[in-house]
Every structure is written in structure tokens, then in C-alpha cells.
């Protein structure tokens, strides 16, 4: 008996806290076809964090249509489920900084916050917040303060 398991491509990168950048191949330089728009939406739903558009294909019309597709595909992902999976994968004896990052993201989920503002001197807190990122937030603001 053969068993086939579906493992999301980008789940490993979410576990490691690494961003996923997807490249887009656009065949027609005047407009984006329906199949290409579908591929873009599926990449966003699968967990892609960024899209790389070839410079030759980056016209204003193409860019605007890609932006619309990304804005429509982003809410289709159930962010709460992804966040809970990342929490269960995180090892139990963790530093207090992990608790702060998890609490900040969970509070933003409960309050439907539009942004998380993070003041940090080393950037480590911002990286931990990015590990538990919830893409339903409109903006992440990370400020790194240089301490002398």
C-alpha cells in the first residue's frame, strides 16, 4: 500500500523563521494571464512572503493587477491556525523574549491590530516577531535603536 502525504512547501521555512520569496514568470509583457494570476494567488495562499517580478515585466498595469491579487489572496489564509502550529513546534523551555513575541502576536490577533511596533536595540525581538508573523496584519514596524 502506497501512502502519499501532502506537506506544504513553505511550512519548513515557517518553522525556521525564514522568508519565502517566489519568482513570477510572466509570458506576455502587456498583461497577466488568468493562469499566472492563479499561480500568484496560490503562492500567497501556500505561504510565500514576497514575490520577485522580472524588471522587464514590471509595468504599472501588471504591478497593479498583482497587488490586487495579493490583497485578495492574503485573507484567504487562516492565520490563527498557522500561528498555533508555530507555537506547538517551538521548544518548551524558551527564553522570556519568545514569550513576549508570542504574546504580542496573539494580542494583535485578538484585537485585529493593524500594526505591531517593536523597539529593539539589537533587532533580535524583531526577528522573533517575524518568526511568528501573521500576514493579516497590514504593517510590521520594527525600529532598531543604536545604543552606544
XYZ file of N, CA and C in Angstrom:
444
model
N 0.846 -1.183 0.000
C 0.000 0.000 0.000
C 0.888 1.242 0.000
N 0.587 2.160 -0.878
C 1.354 3.391 -1.007
C 0.593 4.532 -0.356
N 1.256 5.209 0.572
C 0.637 6.362 1.242
C 1.346 7.622 0.785
N 0.606 8.593 0.351
C 1.158 9.870 -0.085
C 0.659 10.941 0.866
N 1.588 11.700 1.422
C 1.237 12.762 2.355
C 1.506 14.106 1.699
N 0.596 15.026 1.918
C 0.782 16.385 1.408
C 1.485 17.189 2.485
N 2.633 17.734 2.161
C 3.369 18.588 3.088
C 3.522 19.940 2.419
N 2.961 20.987 3.000
C 3.071 22.303 2.362
C 4.532 22.686 2.133
N 4.805 23.216 0.969
C 6.180 23.535 0.592
C 6.846 24.520 1.538
N 6.106 25.493 1.995
C 6.714 26.577 2.744
C 6.633 26.387 4.252
N 6.069 25.272 4.724
C 5.936 25.056 6.163
C 7.298 24.962 6.829
N 8.263 24.336 6.176
C 9.602 24.217 6.729
C 10.222 25.591 6.939
N 10.024 26.496 6.002
C 10.573 27.839 6.137
C 9.880 28.609 7.255
N 8.574 28.370 7.455
C 7.869 29.000 8.569
C 8.420 28.513 9.896
N 8.720 27.224 9.971
C 9.275 26.665 11.197
C 10.629 27.292 11.491
N 11.453 27.456 10.463
C 12.781 28.032 10.635
C 12.755 29.549 10.756
N 11.622 30.166 10.457
C 11.521 31.618 10.526
C 12.189 32.325 9.369
N 12.304 31.652 8.241
C 12.944 32.235 7.062
C 11.884 32.713 6.080
N 12.118 33.843 5.429
C 11.143 34.320 4.441
C 11.191 33.482 3.166
N 10.049 33.383 2.522
C 9.935 32.644 1.264
C 9.690 33.657 0.155
N 10.571 33.660 -0.838
C 10.446 34.580 -1.968
C 10.146 33.749 -3.208
N 9.030 34.036 -3.848
C 8.618 33.298 -5.044
C 8.885 34.143 -6.281
N 9.411 33.506 -7.307
C 9.664 34.182 -8.572
C 8.456 34.004 -9.484
N 8.144 35.036 -10.235
C 6.995 35.021 -11.135
C 7.504 35.065 -12.569
N 7.006 34.160 -13.389
C 7.310 34.181 -14.820
C 6.090 34.694 -15.560
N 6.239 35.846 -16.200
C 5.139 36.448 -16.950
C 5.489 36.358 -18.426
N 4.641 35.667 -19.183
C 4.942 35.424 -20.591
C 4.637 36.633 -21.473
N 3.512 37.294 -21.232
C 3.112 38.443 -22.041
C 3.450 39.714 -21.276
N 4.173 40.611 -21.904
C 4.608 41.824 -21.219
C 3.533 42.898 -21.149
N 2.381 42.665 -21.782
C 1.319 43.671 -21.753
C 0.332 43.430 -20.620
N 0.056 42.158 -20.323
C -0.918 41.842 -19.280
C -0.593 40.482 -18.671
N -1.226 40.206 -17.542
C -1.023 38.938 -16.845
C -2.203 38.029 -17.167
N -1.918 36.788 -17.550
C -2.997 35.857 -17.888
C -3.678 35.341 -16.621
N -4.834 34.724 -16.798
C -5.585 34.188 -15.657
C -4.813 33.083 -14.954
N -4.110 32.265 -15.713
C -3.344 31.184 -15.089
C -2.176 31.738 -14.269
N -1.552 32.811 -14.746
C -0.471 33.436 -13.982
C -1.007 34.088 -12.715
N -2.173 34.718 -12.804
C -2.790 35.291 -11.609
C -3.162 34.198 -10.618
N -3.621 33.068 -11.121
C -3.939 31.931 -10.258
C -2.680 31.395 -9.575
N -1.578 31.331 -10.311
C -0.308 30.889 -9.724
C 0.149 31.834 -8.618
N -0.032 33.136 -8.839
C 0.349 34.128 -7.832
C -0.502 33.958 -6.582
N -1.806 33.805 -6.759
C -2.698 33.625 -5.611
C -2.362 32.344 -4.855
N -2.065 31.269 -5.567
C -1.706 30.017 -4.907
C -0.386 30.127 -4.156
N 0.565 30.881 -4.687
C 1.832 31.082 -3.978
C 1.600 31.827 -2.665
N 0.718 32.825 -2.681
C 0.402 33.573 -1.460
C -0.312 32.672 -0.457
N -1.265 31.894 -0.924
C -2.016 31.006 -0.029
C -1.108 29.923 0.551
N -0.133 29.453 -0.232
C 0.798 28.434 0.258
C 1.794 28.978 1.269
N 1.945 30.302 1.357
C 2.808 30.868 2.385
C 3.967 31.696 1.895
N 3.949 32.114 0.663
C 5.023 32.955 0.151
C 4.977 34.324 0.823
N 6.150 34.831 1.215
C 6.231 36.120 1.893
C 6.496 37.273 0.935
N 7.102 36.980 -0.206
C 7.436 38.032 -1.165
C 7.374 37.465 -2.577
N 7.132 38.345 -3.528
C 7.112 37.963 -4.941
C 8.215 38.715 -5.668
N 8.955 38.003 -6.506
C 10.014 38.614 -7.286
C 9.516 38.735 -8.724
N 9.399 39.976 -9.194
C 8.873 40.247 -10.528
C 10.040 40.642 -11.432
N 10.157 40.047 -12.619
C 11.223 40.456 -13.536
C 11.075 41.927 -13.923
N 12.192 42.619 -14.027
C 12.156 44.049 -14.321
C 11.522 44.326 -15.681
N 11.736 43.442 -16.641
C 11.169 43.670 -17.976
C 9.649 43.570 -17.975
N 9.089 42.819 -17.029
C 7.638 42.625 -16.978
C 6.959 43.529 -15.963
N 7.713 44.376 -15.318
C 7.141 45.179 -14.232
C 6.605 46.510 -14.754
N 5.487 46.433 -15.451
C 4.813 47.654 -15.877
C 3.792 48.042 -14.811
N 3.266 49.227 -14.931
C 2.316 49.720 -13.931
C 1.050 48.864 -13.888
N 0.526 48.488 -15.048
C -0.697 47.679 -15.098
C -0.487 46.289 -14.499
N 0.629 45.663 -14.845
C 0.922 44.335 -14.301
C 1.113 44.415 -12.793
N 1.849 45.412 -12.336
C 2.085 45.572 -10.902
C 0.777 45.796 -10.149
N -0.097 46.628 -10.694
C -1.389 46.879 -10.041
C -2.246 45.618 -9.972
N -2.263 44.826 -11.041
C -3.065 43.600 -11.006
C -2.483 42.585 -10.027
N -1.164 42.518 -9.910
C -0.541 41.626 -8.927
C -0.861 42.086 -7.512
N -0.852 43.392 -7.280
C -1.206 43.926 -5.953
C -2.637 43.567 -5.572
N -3.552 43.673 -6.517
C -4.956 43.334 -6.243
C -5.080 41.855 -5.887
N -4.407 40.989 -6.640
C -4.469 39.549 -6.370
C -3.881 39.231 -5.000
N -2.766 39.858 -4.660
C -2.151 39.609 -3.350
C -3.064 40.061 -2.215
N -3.704 41.204 -2.371
C -4.622 41.694 -1.335
C -5.840 40.797 -1.192
N -6.278 40.173 -2.279
C -7.425 39.270 -2.220
C -7.044 37.897 -1.668
N -5.842 37.428 -1.985
C -5.428 36.085 -1.558
C -4.988 36.050 -0.101
N -4.476 37.144 0.406
C -3.938 37.196 1.768
C -4.969 36.824 2.838
N -6.191 37.351 2.815
C -7.165 36.979 3.854
C -7.684 35.545 3.734
N -7.412 34.871 2.623
C -7.905 33.501 2.454
C -7.159 32.504 3.335
N -5.981 32.902 3.819
C -5.183 32.030 4.670
C -5.664 32.175 6.106
N -5.884 31.050 6.767
C -6.355 31.076 8.148
C -5.144 31.269 9.059
N -4.874 32.517 9.414
C -3.672 32.879 10.138
C -3.630 32.305 11.548
N -4.769 32.213 12.195
C -4.812 31.706 13.563
C -4.291 30.270 13.622
N -4.652 29.453 12.645
C -4.205 28.067 12.596
C -2.694 27.985 12.402
N -2.153 28.798 11.512
C -0.710 28.821 11.268
C 0.031 29.242 12.525
N -0.467 30.258 13.215
C 0.166 30.743 14.433
C 0.177 29.657 15.506
N -0.926 28.948 15.677
C -0.995 27.884 16.682
C -0.060 26.729 16.341
N 0.098 26.414 15.056
C 1.052 25.374 14.653
C 2.480 25.791 14.978
N 2.813 27.057 14.738
C 4.158 27.531 15.042
C 4.431 27.509 16.540
N 3.425 27.795 17.359
C 3.609 27.761 18.808
C 3.867 26.331 19.276
N 3.133 25.365 18.738
C 3.329 23.975 19.165
C 4.681 23.426 18.728
N 5.243 23.947 17.654
C 6.544 23.488 17.177
C 7.678 24.090 17.998
N 7.470 25.278 18.570
C 8.506 25.955 19.345
C 8.840 25.124 20.579
N 10.133 24.890 20.860
C 10.500 24.079 22.022
C 10.008 24.694 23.333
N 9.636 23.827 24.282
C 9.004 24.274 25.530
C 9.897 25.147 26.407
N 11.116 24.751 26.745
C 11.912 25.665 27.576
C 12.443 26.808 26.720
N 11.718 27.904 26.703
C 12.102 29.019 25.844
C 12.461 30.239 26.686
N 13.141 31.158 26.062
C 13.511 32.398 26.732
C 12.284 33.284 26.901
N 12.414 34.264 27.785
C 11.310 35.195 28.024
C 10.988 35.999 26.770
N 11.991 36.226 25.938
C 11.786 37.002 24.713
C 10.820 36.301 23.761
N 10.858 34.967 23.719
C 9.898 34.217 22.910
C 8.480 34.451 23.423
N 8.333 34.452 24.739
C 7.017 34.693 25.330
C 6.473 36.060 24.982
N 7.361 37.058 24.968
C 6.943 38.417 24.609
C 6.483 38.460 23.152
N 7.235 37.819 22.257
C 6.874 37.820 20.833
C 5.554 37.086 20.602
N 5.389 35.931 21.239
C 4.148 35.169 21.083
C 2.968 35.954 21.630
N 3.161 36.597 22.783
C 2.075 37.385 23.383
C 1.693 38.570 22.509
N 2.692 39.224 21.909
C 2.403 40.373 21.049
C 1.599 39.950 19.823
N 1.982 38.842 19.206
C 1.255 38.379 18.019
C -0.144 37.910 18.400
N -0.264 37.200 19.541
C -1.591 36.739 19.959
C -2.501 37.913 20.305
N -1.952 38.942 20.959
C -2.757 40.130 21.262
C -3.181 40.838 19.980
N -2.305 40.872 18.980
C -2.670 41.511 17.711
C -3.762 40.725 16.995
N -3.746 39.399 17.140
C -4.808 38.583 16.539
C -6.150 38.830 17.214
N -6.130 38.914 18.541
C -7.384 39.080 19.283
C -8.002 40.458 19.088
N -7.164 41.460 18.881
C -7.672 42.827 18.760
C -7.778 43.297 17.320
N -7.416 42.449 16.370
C -7.394 42.813 14.943
C -6.552 44.062 14.713
N -5.373 44.062 15.308
C -4.473 45.209 15.201
C -3.982 45.380 13.768
N -3.733 46.619 13.408
C -3.245 46.917 12.063
C -1.728 46.904 11.996
N -1.044 46.969 13.153
C 0.412 47.026 13.153
C 0.955 46.547 14.489
N 2.207 46.105 14.465
C 2.967 45.823 15.679
C 4.187 46.726 15.631
N 4.392 47.511 16.673
C 5.557 48.387 16.765
C 6.515 47.759 17.759
N 7.745 47.542 17.341
C 8.738 46.868 18.173
C 9.969 47.749 18.293
N 10.298 48.156 19.511
C 11.522 48.913 19.758
C 12.572 47.944 20.275
N 13.706 47.880 19.599
C 14.737 46.916 19.965
C 16.114 47.524 19.767
N 17.072 47.090 20.572
C 18.428 47.611 20.424
C 19.294 46.709 19.548
N 18.944 45.435 19.447
C 19.757 44.511 18.654
C 19.046 43.990 17.410
N 17.727 44.093 17.371
C 16.965 43.549 16.257
C 16.493 42.127 16.498
N 16.882 41.529 17.621
C 16.503 40.139 17.910
C 15.005 40.000 18.154
N 14.418 40.948 18.859
C 12.978 40.895 19.111
C 12.205 40.974 17.797
N 12.665 41.820 16.897
C 12.003 41.941 15.596
C 12.095 40.636 14.813
N 13.229 39.954 14.894
C 13.376 38.669 14.205
C 12.449 37.621 14.804
N 12.298 37.627 16.130
C 11.384 36.672 16.761
C 9.939 36.968 16.380
N 9.590 38.244 16.300
C 8.241 38.593 15.851
C 8.014 38.126 14.420
N 9.041 38.222 13.601
C 8.918 37.758 12.218
C 8.742 36.243 12.162
N 9.309 35.514 13.140
C 9.110 34.060 13.179
C 7.649 33.706 13.381
N 6.956 34.481 14.195
C 5.551 34.217 14.489
C 4.648 35.172 13.726
N 5.127 35.668 12.601
C 4.404 36.698 11.864
C 3.024 36.239 11.439
N 2.134 37.174 11.437
C 0.778 36.945 10.963
C 0.572 37.916 9.820
N 0.414 37.382 8.627
C 0.365 38.268 7.465
C -0.952 39.006 7.329
N -1.917 38.742 8.217
C -3.154 39.514 8.146
C -2.957 40.922 8.701
N -1.845 41.134 9.416
C -1.533 42.490 9.853
C -1.149 43.308 8.630
N -1.554 44.541 8.638
C -1.250 45.387 7.487
C 0.213 45.808 7.470
N 0.778 46.051 8.629
C 2.153 46.546 8.684
C 2.873 45.966 9.887
N 4.138 45.727 9.715
C 5.031 45.445 10.832
C 6.007 46.606 10.888
N 6.154 47.182 12.028
C 7.109 48.265 12.190
C 8.154 47.816 13.192
N 9.390 47.717 12.757
C 10.486 47.352 13.635
C 11.467 48.517 13.653
N 11.724 49.018 14.808
C 12.676 50.104 14.955
C 13.875 49.578 15.723
N 15.048 49.736 15.177
C 16.266 49.318 15.852
C 16.934 50.565 16.401
N 17.103 50.591 17.718
C 17.748 51.717 18.371
C 19.222 51.397 18.540
N 20.076 52.262 18.076
C 21.509 52.056 18.223
C 21.943 52.609 19.570
N 22.402 51.714 20.423
C 22.840 52.109 21.761
C 24.357 52.230 21.754
N 24.864 53.303 22.350
C 26.320 53.496 22.438
C 26.808 53.087 23.797
